[in-house]
């Protein structure tokens, strides 16, 4: 099981809260939820999430790349 609380704690201690921070997930739902937690509860000033996630990015015709394994 993924430990979201641990991830948030690690992030809060390794990223400057004043720097811009961009989140993206598959559909935009999870990145939006995380962005709200980062800004509302942890005080991140410049958090952005990609609306509609990678699905929306692809539908808009923007280029994507699949990492080599």
PDB file of N, CA and C in Angstrom:
ATOM      1  N   UNK A   1       0.844  -1.181   0.000  1.00  0.00           N
ATOM      2  CA  UNK A   1       0.000   0.000   0.000  1.00  0.00           C
ATOM      3  C   UNK A   1       0.889   1.243   0.000  1.00  0.00           C
ATOM      4  N   UNK A   2       0.468   2.259  -0.741  1.00  0.00           N
ATOM      5  CA  UNK A   2       1.224   3.499  -0.855  1.00  0.00           C
ATOM      6  C   UNK A   2       1.018   4.347   0.394  1.00  0.00           C
ATOM      7  N   UNK A   3       2.100   4.889   0.934  1.00  0.00           N
ATOM      8  CA  UNK A   3       2.051   5.694   2.153  1.00  0.00           C
ATOM      9  C   UNK A   3       2.077   7.181   1.786  1.00  0.00           C
ATOM     10  N   UNK A   4       0.897   7.744   1.583  1.00  0.00           N
ATOM     11  CA  UNK A   4       0.766   9.132   1.168  1.00  0.00           C
ATOM     12  C   UNK A   4       1.314  10.093   2.228  1.00  0.00           C
ATOM     13  N   UNK A   5       1.064   9.809   3.481  1.00  0.00           N
ATOM     14  CA  UNK A   5       1.540  10.669   4.570  1.00  0.00           C
ATOM     15  C   UNK A   5       3.056  10.737   4.587  1.00  0.00           C
ATOM     16  N   UNK A   6       3.696   9.613   4.389  1.00  0.00           N
ATOM     17  CA  UNK A   6       5.161   9.580   4.359  1.00  0.00           C
ATOM     18  C   UNK A   6       5.682  10.374   3.156  1.00  0.00           C
ATOM     19  N   UNK A   7       5.031  10.214   2.002  1.00  0.00           N
ATOM     20  CA  UNK A   7       5.433  10.948   0.804  1.00  0.00           C
ATOM     21  C   UNK A   7       5.332  12.450   1.040  1.00  0.00           C
ATOM     22  N   UNK A   8       4.215  12.904   1.641  1.00  0.00           N
ATOM     23  CA  UNK A   8       4.036  14.327   1.919  1.00  0.00           C
ATOM     24  C   UNK A   8       5.108  14.844   2.872  1.00  0.00           C
ATOM     25  N   UNK A   9       5.433  14.068   3.883  1.00  0.00           N
ATOM     26  CA  UNK A   9       6.457  14.476   4.845  1.00  0.00           C
ATOM     27  C   UNK A   9       7.811  14.610   4.162  1.00  0.00           C
ATOM     28  N   UNK A  10       8.162  13.648   3.335  1.00  0.00           N
ATOM     29  CA  UNK A  10       9.431  13.692   2.601  1.00  0.00           C
ATOM     30  C   UNK A  10       9.459  14.904   1.673  1.00  0.00           C
ATOM     31  N   UNK A  11       8.372  15.140   0.984  1.00  0.00           N
ATOM     32  CA  UNK A  11       8.289  16.278   0.071  1.00  0.00           C
ATOM     33  C   UNK A  11       8.449  17.599   0.815  1.00  0.00           C
ATOM     34  N   UNK A  12       7.752  17.732   1.923  1.00  0.00           N
ATOM     35  CA  UNK A  12       7.783  18.980   2.688  1.00  0.00           C
ATOM     36  C   UNK A  12       9.183  19.311   3.188  1.00  0.00           C
ATOM     37  N   UNK A  13      10.003  18.286   3.386  1.00  0.00           N
ATOM     38  CA  UNK A  13      11.361  18.501   3.883  1.00  0.00           C
ATOM     39  C   UNK A  13      12.404  18.591   2.772  1.00  0.00           C
ATOM     40  N   UNK A  14      12.011  18.370   1.531  1.00  0.00           N
ATOM     41  CA  UNK A  14      13.008  18.352   0.458  1.00  0.00           C
ATOM     42  C   UNK A  14      12.752  19.380  -0.645  1.00  0.00           C
ATOM     43  N   UNK A  15      11.637  20.095  -0.572  1.00  0.00           N
ATOM     44  CA  UNK A  15      11.288  21.068  -1.600  1.00  0.00           C
ATOM     45  C   UNK A  15      11.058  22.419  -0.933  1.00  0.00           C
ATOM     46  N   UNK A  16      11.544  23.471  -1.557  1.00  0.00           N
ATOM     47  CA  UNK A  16      11.320  24.823  -1.056  1.00  0.00           C
ATOM     48  C   UNK A  16       9.862  25.213  -1.323  1.00  0.00           C
ATOM     49  N   UNK A  17       9.134  25.559  -0.284  1.00  0.00           N
ATOM     50  CA  UNK A  17       7.707  25.874  -0.410  1.00  0.00           C
ATOM     51  C   UNK A  17       7.422  27.103  -1.263  1.00  0.00           C
ATOM     52  N   UNK A  18       8.431  27.937  -1.495  1.00  0.00           N
ATOM     53  CA  UNK A  18       8.230  29.135  -2.309  1.00  0.00           C
ATOM     54  C   UNK A  18       8.493  28.897  -3.797  1.00  0.00           C
ATOM     55  N   UNK A  19       9.115  27.781  -4.136  1.00  0.00           N
ATOM     56  CA  UNK A  19       9.401  27.459  -5.536  1.00  0.00           C
ATOM     57  C   UNK A  19       8.144  26.926  -6.224  1.00  0.00           C
ATOM     58  N   UNK A  20       8.003  27.161  -7.525  1.00  0.00           N
ATOM     59  CA  UNK A  20       6.857  26.582  -8.247  1.00  0.00           C
ATOM     60  C   UNK A  20       6.940  25.061  -8.245  1.00  0.00           C
ATOM     61  N   UNK A  21       5.788  24.423  -8.133  1.00  0.00           N
ATOM     62  CA  UNK A  21       5.711  22.970  -8.049  1.00  0.00           C
ATOM     63  C   UNK A  21       4.554  22.527  -8.924  1.00  0.00           C
ATOM     64  N   UNK A  22       4.826  21.661  -9.901  1.00  0.00           N
ATOM     65  CA  UNK A  22       3.797  21.207 -10.836  1.00  0.00           C
ATOM     66  C   UNK A  22       3.518  19.724 -10.605  1.00  0.00           C
ATOM     67  N   UNK A  23       2.241  19.384 -10.549  1.00  0.00           N
ATOM     68  CA  UNK A  23       1.806  18.001 -10.362  1.00  0.00           C
ATOM     69  C   UNK A  23       0.989  17.566 -11.571  1.00  0.00           C
ATOM     70  N   UNK A  24       1.141  16.291 -11.937  1.00  0.00           N
ATOM     71  CA  UNK A  24       0.318  15.737 -13.016  1.00  0.00           C
ATOM     72  C   UNK A  24       0.111  14.249 -12.745  1.00  0.00           C
ATOM     73  N   UNK A  25      -1.082  13.779 -12.996  1.00  0.00           N
ATOM     74  CA  UNK A  25      -1.393  12.361 -12.889  1.00  0.00           C
ATOM     75  C   UNK A  25      -2.125  11.956 -14.176  1.00  0.00           C
ATOM     76  N   UNK A  26      -2.716  10.805 -14.201  1.00  0.00           N
ATOM     77  CA  UNK A  26      -3.364  10.324 -15.420  1.00  0.00           C
ATOM     78  C   UNK A  26      -4.581  11.166 -15.812  1.00  0.00           C
ATOM     79  N   UNK A  27      -5.473  11.428 -14.852  1.00  0.00           N
ATOM     80  CA  UNK A  27      -6.722  12.123 -15.195  1.00  0.00           C
ATOM     81  C   UNK A  27      -6.846  13.522 -14.604  1.00  0.00           C
ATOM     82  N   UNK A  28      -5.965  13.886 -13.682  1.00  0.00           N
ATOM     83  CA  UNK A  28      -6.023  15.191 -13.037  1.00  0.00           C
ATOM     84  C   UNK A  28      -6.693  15.182 -11.677  1.00  0.00           C
ATOM     85  N   UNK A  29      -7.366  14.102 -11.335  1.00  0.00           N
ATOM     86  CA  UNK A  29      -8.087  14.025 -10.060  1.00  0.00           C
ATOM     87  C   UNK A  29      -7.107  13.965  -8.878  1.00  0.00           C
ATOM     88  N   UNK A  30      -6.159  13.051  -8.931  1.00  0.00           N
ATOM     89  CA  UNK A  30      -5.201  12.911  -7.821  1.00  0.00           C
ATOM     90  C   UNK A  30      -4.292  14.121  -7.706  1.00  0.00           C
ATOM     91  N   UNK A  31      -3.808  14.642  -8.830  1.00  0.00           N
ATOM     92  CA  UNK A  31      -2.912  15.802  -8.752  1.00  0.00           C
ATOM     93  C   UNK A  31      -3.652  17.014  -8.180  1.00  0.00           C
ATOM     94  N   UNK A  32      -4.923  17.162  -8.487  1.00  0.00           N
ATOM     95  CA  UNK A  32      -5.709  18.268  -7.934  1.00  0.00           C
ATOM     96  C   UNK A  32      -5.848  18.114  -6.419  1.00  0.00           C
ATOM     97  N   UNK A  33      -6.132  16.905  -5.952  1.00  0.00           N
ATOM     98  CA  UNK A  33      -6.276  16.655  -4.511  1.00  0.00           C
ATOM     99  C   UNK A  33      -4.964  16.921  -3.774  1.00  0.00           C
ATOM    100  N   UNK A  34      -3.863  16.463  -4.341  1.00  0.00           N
ATOM    101  CA  UNK A  34      -2.553  16.672  -3.713  1.00  0.00           C
ATOM    102  C   UNK A  34      -2.187  18.151  -3.720  1.00  0.00           C
ATOM    103  N   UNK A  35      -2.475  18.842  -4.798  1.00  0.00           N
ATOM    104  CA  UNK A  35      -2.188  20.281  -4.878  1.00  0.00           C
ATOM    105  C   UNK A  35      -2.942  21.038  -3.785  1.00  0.00           C
ATOM    106  N   UNK A  36      -4.165  20.664  -3.521  1.00  0.00           N
ATOM    107  CA  UNK A  36      -4.938  21.319  -2.459  1.00  0.00           C
ATOM    108  C   UNK A  36      -4.320  21.067  -1.091  1.00  0.00           C
ATOM    109  N   UNK A  37      -3.873  19.856  -0.839  1.00  0.00           N
ATOM    110  CA  UNK A  37      -3.232  19.550   0.444  1.00  0.00           C
ATOM    111  C   UNK A  37      -1.943  20.352   0.581  1.00  0.00           C
ATOM    112  N   UNK A  38      -1.141  20.377  -0.479  1.00  0.00           N
ATOM    113  CA  UNK A  38       0.128  21.105  -0.420  1.00  0.00           C
ATOM    114  C   UNK A  38      -0.091  22.599  -0.164  1.00  0.00           C
ATOM    115  N   UNK A  39      -1.070  23.191  -0.816  1.00  0.00           N
ATOM    116  CA  UNK A  39      -1.278  24.630  -0.646  1.00  0.00           C
ATOM    117  C   UNK A  39      -2.062  24.954   0.625  1.00  0.00           C
ATOM    118  N   UNK A  40      -3.118  24.219   0.902  1.00  0.00           N
ATOM    119  CA  UNK A  40      -3.983  24.556   2.042  1.00  0.00           C
ATOM    120  C   UNK A  40      -3.452  24.090   3.391  1.00  0.00           C
ATOM    121  N   UNK A  41      -2.770  22.957   3.419  1.00  0.00           N
ATOM    122  CA  UNK A  41      -2.336  22.400   4.712  1.00  0.00           C
ATOM    123  C   UNK A  41      -0.839  22.525   4.961  1.00  0.00           C
ATOM    124  N   UNK A  42      -0.046  22.572   3.893  1.00  0.00           N
ATOM    125  CA  UNK A  42       1.403  22.599   4.085  1.00  0.00           C
ATOM    126  C   UNK A  42       2.033  23.926   3.684  1.00  0.00           C
ATOM    127  N   UNK A  43       1.243  24.859   3.207  1.00  0.00           N
ATOM    128  CA  UNK A  43       1.726  26.203   2.945  1.00  0.00           C
ATOM    129  C   UNK A  43       2.541  26.410   1.680  1.00  0.00           C
ATOM    130  N   UNK A  44       2.432  25.511   0.721  1.00  0.00           N
ATOM    131  CA  UNK A  44       3.113  25.720  -0.555  1.00  0.00           C
ATOM    132  C   UNK A  44       2.422  26.873  -1.272  1.00  0.00           C
ATOM    133  N   UNK A  45       3.213  27.839  -1.729  1.00  0.00           N
ATOM    134  CA  UNK A  45       2.667  29.061  -2.314  1.00  0.00           C
ATOM    135  C   UNK A  45       2.340  28.951  -3.802  1.00  0.00           C
ATOM    136  N   UNK A  46       3.111  28.167  -4.539  1.00  0.00           N
ATOM    137  CA  UNK A  46       2.982  28.140  -6.010  1.00  0.00           C
ATOM    138  C   UNK A  46       2.844  26.702  -6.506  1.00  0.00           C
ATOM    139  N   UNK A  47       1.724  26.085  -6.185  1.00  0.00           N
ATOM    140  CA  UNK A  47       1.447  24.707  -6.594  1.00  0.00           C
ATOM    141  C   UNK A  47       0.479  24.735  -7.767  1.00  0.00           C
ATOM    142  N   UNK A  48       0.797  23.986  -8.787  1.00  0.00           N
ATOM    143  CA  UNK A  48      -0.040  23.921  -9.986  1.00  0.00           C
ATOM    144  C   UNK A  48      -0.303  22.462 -10.321  1.00  0.00           C
ATOM    145  N   UNK A  49      -1.507  22.157 -10.751  1.00  0.00           N
ATOM    146  CA  UNK A  49      -1.778  20.805 -11.237  1.00  0.00           C
ATOM    147  C   UNK A  49      -2.330  20.893 -12.650  1.00  0.00           C
ATOM    148  N   UNK A  50      -1.960  19.931 -13.448  1.00  0.00           N
ATOM    149  CA  UNK A  50      -2.384  19.906 -14.843  1.00  0.00           C
ATOM    150  C   UNK A  50      -3.831  19.407 -14.918  1.00  0.00           C
ATOM    151  N   UNK A  51      -4.741  20.305 -15.252  1.00  0.00           N
ATOM    152  CA  UNK A  51      -6.151  19.936 -15.373  1.00  0.00           C
ATOM    153  C   UNK A  51      -6.304  18.821 -16.403  1.00  0.00           C
ATOM    154  N   UNK A  52      -7.050  17.823 -16.045  1.00  0.00           N
ATOM    155  CA  UNK A  52      -7.321  16.655 -16.891  1.00  0.00           C
ATOM    156  C   UNK A  52      -6.104  15.754 -17.071  1.00  0.00           C
ATOM    157  N   UNK A  53      -5.018  16.033 -16.378  1.00  0.00           N
ATOM    158  CA  UNK A  53      -3.853  15.149 -16.353  1.00  0.00           C
ATOM    159  C   UNK A  53      -3.260  14.828 -17.712  1.00  0.00           C
ATOM    160  N   UNK A  54      -2.619  13.674 -17.773  1.00  0.00           N
ATOM    161  CA  UNK A  54      -1.993  13.227 -19.017  1.00  0.00           C
ATOM    162  C   UNK A  54      -3.035  12.921 -20.083  1.00  0.00           C
ATOM    163  N   UNK A  55      -4.214  12.499 -19.657  1.00  0.00           N
ATOM    164  CA  UNK A  55      -5.282  12.250 -20.635  1.00  0.00           C
ATOM    165  C   UNK A  55      -5.621  13.533 -21.385  1.00  0.00           C
ATOM    166  N   UNK A  56      -5.812  14.627 -20.662  1.00  0.00           N
ATOM    167  CA  UNK A  56      -6.111  15.906 -21.283  1.00  0.00           C
ATOM    168  C   UNK A  56      -4.962  16.436 -22.111  1.00  0.00           C
ATOM    169  N   UNK A  57      -3.751  16.221 -21.614  1.00  0.00           N
ATOM    170  CA  UNK A  57      -2.540  16.639 -22.349  1.00  0.00           C
ATOM    171  C   UNK A  57      -2.524  15.970 -23.721  1.00  0.00           C
ATOM    172  N   UNK A  58      -2.752  14.665 -23.730  1.00  0.00           N
ATOM    173  CA  UNK A  58      -2.747  13.902 -24.992  1.00  0.00           C
ATOM    174  C   UNK A  58      -3.887  14.319 -25.910  1.00  0.00           C
ATOM    175  N   UNK A  59      -5.093  14.498 -25.341  1.00  0.00           N
ATOM    176  CA  UNK A  59      -6.246  14.920 -26.153  1.00  0.00           C
ATOM    177  C   UNK A  59      -6.010  16.286 -26.792  1.00  0.00           C
ATOM    178  N   UNK A  60      -5.222  17.124 -26.131  1.00  0.00           N
ATOM    179  CA  UNK A  60      -4.928  18.461 -26.663  1.00  0.00           C
ATOM    180  C   UNK A  60      -3.888  18.434 -27.771  1.00  0.00           C
ATOM    181  N   UNK A  61      -3.322  17.254 -28.003  1.00  0.00           N
ATOM    182  CA  UNK A  61      -2.359  17.111 -29.086  1.00  0.00           C
ATOM    183  C   UNK A  61      -0.916  17.399 -28.703  1.00  0.00           C
ATOM    184  N   UNK A  62      -0.658  17.589 -27.399  1.00  0.00           N
ATOM    185  CA  UNK A  62       0.711  17.822 -26.966  1.00  0.00           C
ATOM    186  C   UNK A  62       1.505  16.533 -27.012  1.00  0.00           C
ATOM    187  N   UNK A  63       2.790  16.651 -27.247  1.00  0.00           N
ATOM    188  CA  UNK A  63       3.671  15.502 -27.377  1.00  0.00           C
ATOM    189  C   UNK A  63       3.896  14.821 -26.017  1.00  0.00           C
ATOM    190  N   UNK A  64       4.003  13.514 -26.043  1.00  0.00           N
ATOM    191  CA  UNK A  64       4.378  12.737 -24.866  1.00  0.00           C
ATOM    192  C   UNK A  64       5.503  11.792 -25.247  1.00  0.00           C
ATOM    193  N   UNK A  65       6.224  11.360 -24.246  1.00  0.00           N
ATOM    194  CA  UNK A  65       7.279  10.373 -24.461  1.00  0.00           C
ATOM    195  C   UNK A  65       7.148   9.278 -23.420  1.00  0.00           C
ATOM    196  N   UNK A  66       7.401   8.060 -23.828  1.00  0.00           N
ATOM    197  CA  UNK A  66       7.414   6.933 -22.925  1.00  0.00           C
ATOM    198  C   UNK A  66       8.853   6.637 -22.564  1.00  0.00           C
ATOM    199  N   UNK A  67       9.172   6.577 -21.269  1.00  0.00           N
ATOM    200  CA  UNK A  67      10.563   6.316 -20.893  1.00  0.00           C
ATOM    201  C   UNK A  67      10.997   4.911 -21.332  1.00  0.00           C
ATOM    202  N   UNK A  68      12.242   4.799 -21.699  1.00  0.00           N
ATOM    203  CA  UNK A  68      12.809   3.497 -22.055  1.00  0.00           C
ATOM    204  C   UNK A  68      12.981   2.668 -20.795  1.00  0.00           C
ATOM    205  N   UNK A  69      12.756   1.394 -20.902  1.00  0.00           N
ATOM    206  CA  UNK A  69      12.913   0.519 -19.739  1.00  0.00           C
ATOM    207  C   UNK A  69      14.176  -0.282 -19.856  1.00  0.00           C
TER     208      UNK A  69
END
